[in-house]
Coordinates of C-alpha atoms in Angstrom, one line a residue:
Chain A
X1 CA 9.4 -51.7 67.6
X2 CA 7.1 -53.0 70.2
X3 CA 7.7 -53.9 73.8
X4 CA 6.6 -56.7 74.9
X5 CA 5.7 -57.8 77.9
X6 CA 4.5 -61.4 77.6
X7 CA 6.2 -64.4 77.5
X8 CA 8.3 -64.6 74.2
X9 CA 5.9 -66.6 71.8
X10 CA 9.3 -68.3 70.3
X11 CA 7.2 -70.2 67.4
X12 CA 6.0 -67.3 65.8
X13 CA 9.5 -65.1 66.1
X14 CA 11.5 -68.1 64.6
X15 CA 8.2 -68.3 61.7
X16 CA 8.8 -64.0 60.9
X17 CA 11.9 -63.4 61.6
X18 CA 14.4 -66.7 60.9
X19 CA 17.2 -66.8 57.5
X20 CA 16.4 -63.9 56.1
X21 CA 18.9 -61.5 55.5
X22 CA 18.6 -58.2 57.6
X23 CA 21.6 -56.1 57.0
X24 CA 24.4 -56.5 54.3
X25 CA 27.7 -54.0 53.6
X26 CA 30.7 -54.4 52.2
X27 CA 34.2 -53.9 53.6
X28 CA 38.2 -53.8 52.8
X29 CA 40.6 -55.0 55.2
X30 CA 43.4 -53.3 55.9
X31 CA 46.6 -55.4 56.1
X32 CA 48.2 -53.6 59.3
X33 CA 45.4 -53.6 61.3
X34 CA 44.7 -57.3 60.6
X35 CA 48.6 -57.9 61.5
X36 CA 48.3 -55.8 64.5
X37 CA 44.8 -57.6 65.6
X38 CA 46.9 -60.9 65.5
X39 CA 50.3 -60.0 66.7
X40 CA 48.1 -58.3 69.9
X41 CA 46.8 -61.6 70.6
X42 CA 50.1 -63.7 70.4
X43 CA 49.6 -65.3 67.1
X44 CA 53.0 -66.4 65.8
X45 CA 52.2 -67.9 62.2
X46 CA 53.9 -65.5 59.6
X47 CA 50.5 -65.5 57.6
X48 CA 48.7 -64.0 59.9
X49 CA 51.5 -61.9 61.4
X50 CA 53.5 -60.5 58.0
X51 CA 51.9 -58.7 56.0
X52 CA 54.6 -59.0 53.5
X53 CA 54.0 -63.4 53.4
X54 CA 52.4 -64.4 50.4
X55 CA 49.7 -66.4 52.3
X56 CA 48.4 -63.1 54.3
X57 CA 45.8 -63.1 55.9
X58 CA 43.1 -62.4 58.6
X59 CA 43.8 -63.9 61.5
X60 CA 40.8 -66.8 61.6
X61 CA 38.7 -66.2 64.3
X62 CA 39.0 -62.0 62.9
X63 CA 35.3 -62.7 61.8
X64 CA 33.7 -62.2 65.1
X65 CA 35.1 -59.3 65.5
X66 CA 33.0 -57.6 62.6
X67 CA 29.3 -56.2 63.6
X68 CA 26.4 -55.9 61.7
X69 CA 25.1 -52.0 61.2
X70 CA 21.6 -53.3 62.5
X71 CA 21.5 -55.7 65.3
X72 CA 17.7 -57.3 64.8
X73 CA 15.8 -57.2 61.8
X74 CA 13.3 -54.9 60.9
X75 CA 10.2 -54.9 63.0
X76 CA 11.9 -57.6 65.5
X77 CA 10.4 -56.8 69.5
X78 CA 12.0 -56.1 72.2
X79 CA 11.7 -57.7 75.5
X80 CA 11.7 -57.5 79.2
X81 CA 14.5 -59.2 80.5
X82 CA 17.9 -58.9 80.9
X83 CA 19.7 -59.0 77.0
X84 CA 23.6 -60.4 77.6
X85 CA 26.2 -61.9 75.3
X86 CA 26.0 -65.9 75.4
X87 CA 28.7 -66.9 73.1
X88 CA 30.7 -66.4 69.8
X89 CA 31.0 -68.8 67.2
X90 CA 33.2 -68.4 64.1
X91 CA 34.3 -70.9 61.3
X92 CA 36.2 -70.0 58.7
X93 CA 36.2 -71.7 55.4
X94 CA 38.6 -69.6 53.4
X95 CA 41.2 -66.6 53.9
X96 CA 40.1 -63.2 53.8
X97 CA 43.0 -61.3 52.5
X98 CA 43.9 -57.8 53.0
X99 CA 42.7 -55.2 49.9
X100 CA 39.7 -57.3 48.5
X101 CA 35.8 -56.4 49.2
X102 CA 34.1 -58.3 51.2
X103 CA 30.8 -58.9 51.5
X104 CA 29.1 -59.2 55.1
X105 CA 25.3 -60.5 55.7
X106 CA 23.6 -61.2 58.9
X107 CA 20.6 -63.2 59.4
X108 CA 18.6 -64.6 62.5
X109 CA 19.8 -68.0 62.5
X110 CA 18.3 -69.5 65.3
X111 CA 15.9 -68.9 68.2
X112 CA 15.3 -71.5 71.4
X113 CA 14.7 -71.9 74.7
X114 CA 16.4 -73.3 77.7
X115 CA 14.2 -73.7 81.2
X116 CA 15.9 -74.5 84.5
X117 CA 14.5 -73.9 87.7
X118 CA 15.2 -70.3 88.0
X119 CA 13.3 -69.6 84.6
X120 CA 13.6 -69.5 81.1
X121 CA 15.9 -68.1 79.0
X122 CA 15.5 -67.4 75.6
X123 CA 18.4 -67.4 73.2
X124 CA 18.8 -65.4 69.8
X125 CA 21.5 -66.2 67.3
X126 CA 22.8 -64.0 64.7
X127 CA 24.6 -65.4 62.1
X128 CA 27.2 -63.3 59.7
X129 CA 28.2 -64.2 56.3
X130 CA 31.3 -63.6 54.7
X131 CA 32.1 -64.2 50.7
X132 CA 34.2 -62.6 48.5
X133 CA 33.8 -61.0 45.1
X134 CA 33.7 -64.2 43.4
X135 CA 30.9 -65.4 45.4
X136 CA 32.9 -67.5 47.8
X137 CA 32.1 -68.1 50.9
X138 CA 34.6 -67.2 53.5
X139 CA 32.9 -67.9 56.9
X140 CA 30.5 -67.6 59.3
X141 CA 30.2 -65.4 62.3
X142 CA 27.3 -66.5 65.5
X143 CA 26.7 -64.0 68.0
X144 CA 24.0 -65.6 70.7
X145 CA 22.3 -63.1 73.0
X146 CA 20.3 -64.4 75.7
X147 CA 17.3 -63.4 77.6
X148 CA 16.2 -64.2 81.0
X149 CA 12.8 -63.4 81.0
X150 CA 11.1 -62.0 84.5
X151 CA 8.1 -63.2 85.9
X152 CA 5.2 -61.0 84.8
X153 CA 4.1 -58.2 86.8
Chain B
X1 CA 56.9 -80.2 71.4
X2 CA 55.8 -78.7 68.2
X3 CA 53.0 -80.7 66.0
X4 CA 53.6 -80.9 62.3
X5 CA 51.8 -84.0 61.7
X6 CA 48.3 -86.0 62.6
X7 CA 49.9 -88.6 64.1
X8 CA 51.7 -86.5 66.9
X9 CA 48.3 -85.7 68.2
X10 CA 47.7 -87.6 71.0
X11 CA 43.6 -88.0 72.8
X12 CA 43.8 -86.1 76.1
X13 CA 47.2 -84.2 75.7
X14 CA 46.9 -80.6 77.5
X15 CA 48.3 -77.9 75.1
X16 CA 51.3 -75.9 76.1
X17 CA 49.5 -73.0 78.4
X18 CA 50.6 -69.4 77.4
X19 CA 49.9 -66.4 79.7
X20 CA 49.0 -63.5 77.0
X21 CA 49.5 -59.8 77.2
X22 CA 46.9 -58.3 78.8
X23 CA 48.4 -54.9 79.0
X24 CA 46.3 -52.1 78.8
X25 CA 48.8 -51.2 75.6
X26 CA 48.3 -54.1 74.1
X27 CA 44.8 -54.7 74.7
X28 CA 44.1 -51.0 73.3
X29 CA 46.6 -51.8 70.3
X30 CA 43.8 -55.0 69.3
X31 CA 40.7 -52.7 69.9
X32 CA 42.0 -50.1 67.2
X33 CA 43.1 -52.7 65.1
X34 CA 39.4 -54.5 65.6
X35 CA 37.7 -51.3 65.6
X36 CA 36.0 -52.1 68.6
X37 CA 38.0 -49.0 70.2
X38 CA 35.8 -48.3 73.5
X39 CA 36.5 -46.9 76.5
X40 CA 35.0 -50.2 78.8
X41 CA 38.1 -51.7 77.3
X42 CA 41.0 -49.5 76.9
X43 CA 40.5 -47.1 80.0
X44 CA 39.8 -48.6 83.9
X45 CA 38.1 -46.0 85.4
X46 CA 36.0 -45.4 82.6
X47 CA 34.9 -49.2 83.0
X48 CA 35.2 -48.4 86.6
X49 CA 32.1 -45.4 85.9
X50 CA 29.8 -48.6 84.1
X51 CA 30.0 -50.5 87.1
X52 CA 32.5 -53.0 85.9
X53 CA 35.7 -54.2 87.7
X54 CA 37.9 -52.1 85.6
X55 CA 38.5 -52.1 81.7
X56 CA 37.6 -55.7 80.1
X57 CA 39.0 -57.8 77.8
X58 CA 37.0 -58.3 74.6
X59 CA 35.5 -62.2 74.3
X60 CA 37.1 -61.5 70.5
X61 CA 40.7 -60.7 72.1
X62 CA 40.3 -64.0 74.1
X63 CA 38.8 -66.0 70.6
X64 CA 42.0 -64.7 69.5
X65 CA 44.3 -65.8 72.4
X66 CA 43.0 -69.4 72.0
X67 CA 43.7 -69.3 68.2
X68 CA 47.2 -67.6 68.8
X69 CA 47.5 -71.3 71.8
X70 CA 46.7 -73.4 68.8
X71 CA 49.1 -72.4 66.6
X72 CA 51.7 -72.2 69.1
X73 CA 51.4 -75.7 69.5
X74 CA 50.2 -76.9 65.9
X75 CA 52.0 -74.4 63.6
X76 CA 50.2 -75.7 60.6
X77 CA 46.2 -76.0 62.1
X78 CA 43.7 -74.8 60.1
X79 CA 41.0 -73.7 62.5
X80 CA 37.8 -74.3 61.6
X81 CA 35.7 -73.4 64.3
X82 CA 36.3 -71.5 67.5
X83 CA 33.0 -71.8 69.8
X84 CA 33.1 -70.0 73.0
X85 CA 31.3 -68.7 76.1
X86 CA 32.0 -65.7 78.0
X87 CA 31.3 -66.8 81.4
X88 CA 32.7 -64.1 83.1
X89 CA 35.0 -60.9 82.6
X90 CA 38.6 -61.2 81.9
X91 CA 39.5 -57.9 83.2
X92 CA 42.4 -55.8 81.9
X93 CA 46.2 -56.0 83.5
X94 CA 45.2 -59.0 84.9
X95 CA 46.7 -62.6 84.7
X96 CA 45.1 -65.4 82.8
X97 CA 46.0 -68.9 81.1
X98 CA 45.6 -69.8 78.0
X99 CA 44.3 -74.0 78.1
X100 CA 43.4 -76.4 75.8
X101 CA 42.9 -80.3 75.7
X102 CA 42.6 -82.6 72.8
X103 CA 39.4 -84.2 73.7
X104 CA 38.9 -86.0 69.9
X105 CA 40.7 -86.8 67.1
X106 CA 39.3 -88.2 63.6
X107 CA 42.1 -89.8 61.7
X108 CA 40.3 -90.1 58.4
X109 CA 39.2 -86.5 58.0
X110 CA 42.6 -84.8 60.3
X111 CA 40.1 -83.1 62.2
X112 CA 41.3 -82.5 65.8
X113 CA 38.5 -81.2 68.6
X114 CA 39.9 -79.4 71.8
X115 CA 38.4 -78.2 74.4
X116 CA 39.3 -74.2 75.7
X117 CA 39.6 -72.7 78.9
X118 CA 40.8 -69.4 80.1
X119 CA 41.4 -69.3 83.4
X120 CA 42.4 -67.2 86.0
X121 CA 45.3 -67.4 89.0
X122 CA 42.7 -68.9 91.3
X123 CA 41.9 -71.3 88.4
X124 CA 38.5 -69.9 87.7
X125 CA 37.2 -70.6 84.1
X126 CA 36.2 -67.4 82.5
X127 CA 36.1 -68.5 79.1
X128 CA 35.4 -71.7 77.4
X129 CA 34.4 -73.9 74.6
X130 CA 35.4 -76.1 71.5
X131 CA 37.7 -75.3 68.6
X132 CA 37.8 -77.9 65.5
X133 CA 41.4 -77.6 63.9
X134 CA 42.6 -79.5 60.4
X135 CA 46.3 -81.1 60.9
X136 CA 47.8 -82.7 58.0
X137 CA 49.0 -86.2 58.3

């Protein structure tokens, strides 16, 4: 993976790099811990709280808390500057419900800029997928990391 | 006052605030459930050793906390989106509120848009964004 040192050419990452799948597992939730996520943070609806309810399920914004295996895709740079979490973003379409695969893709979704007078920053959002075994789409997980770049030495 | 319907939602009504458990029990309790079991959020002086101001709470456990305020007040929201910031640490054992305004609602579709804060007791804004909810009429 090269290091680069010069300012982020964001046309040609968002031409190699943008909606195309990078990493893609599949998963089974576990009823209890998807209770116990919930109940921790003071959720009170009995679908998300009883695993017993015939509506179980996930507690909605439960998508951001899964992580790809492999952060950037293959080949992506690395950069000087300092790399923090900007945001989360999730949106749930469907219920994912306890004991059924899941199927989880990431892709870069988006890359752009921002310029104040301190600098630029550059931001990079990843964007998980969730469907089901049937093909339906469950979701969608954003996870935007930002970069302040320095000046060049 | 509980919303059941569309037509309770009113523009610019503050949800009910709620103060959530940030425990170190409980906060360790949602990082085994969420598998995000680390020591920068379940043990202080481990955090403490990273250079942070003691263990943190994940920006998922507050995602969560603003979901858990919805639902409190609209028992029957669908969430659609929760879109948030982490401006700043929320930091473990300490004391934060839970806020949320209505800011738009669209009568045709029964989507409801609120805007999220978490604040602190000196009413700093550590976390914030949107959410886009679906009440029934």
């Amino acid at each position: 993976m090269p290091n680069v040192h010069e300012p982020i050419d964001v046309e040609s990452l968002r031409d190699q790099f943008l909606n195309s799948v990078f990493d893609e597992y599949e998963l089974v939730l576990d009823a209890q811990k998807l209770a116990d996520y919930a109940k921790s943070c003071g959720e009170t609806a009995q679908k998300y709280i009883d695993t017993s309810n015939p509506d179980f399920q996930a507690p909605p914004t439960f998508g951001s808390s899964l992580q790809p295996k492999v952060r950037y895709p293959k080949g992506f740079p690395t950069f000087k500057g300092l790399g923090m979490d900007a945001g989360k973003a999730v949106s749930p379409s469907k219920p994912m419900r306890a004991g059924e695969p899941i199927t989880v893709k990431t892709h870069m979704h988006d890359i752009y800029t921002k310029t104040g007078r301190s600098g630029r920053m550059v931001f990079f959002v990843n964007r998980m997928e969730f469907s089901n075994a049937n093909g339906d789409t469950l979701g969608a997980a954003d996870t935007s990391i930002v970069i302040r770049e320095k000046p060049q030495s | 006052m509980s919303i059941n319907h569309l037509s309770e939602v009113e523009f610019g009504v503050e949800l009910p605030t709620f103060q959530p458990d940030t425990s170190l029990a409980n906060v360790k309790k949602f990082a085994i459930a969420a598998g995000w079991n680390s020591p920068r959020f379940t043990d202080h002086e481990a955090a403490r050793k990273e250079g942070l101001p003691g263990a943190l709470i994940p920006g998922i456990m507050s995602q969560g906390f603003l979901s858990a305020m919805i639902h409190n007040w609209a028992p029957g929201a669908e969430i659609r989106l929760v879109d948030t910031i982490f401006r700043a640490p929320c930091v473990v054992d300490e004391r934060y509120h839970i806020n949320g305004v209505v800011t738009d609602i669209d009568e045709e579709s029964g989507e409801v848009e609120i805007d999220l804060t978490v604040t602190n007791d000196a009413q700093e804004t550590r976390v914030f964004g949107t959410a886009k909810v679906m009440i029934a009429n």
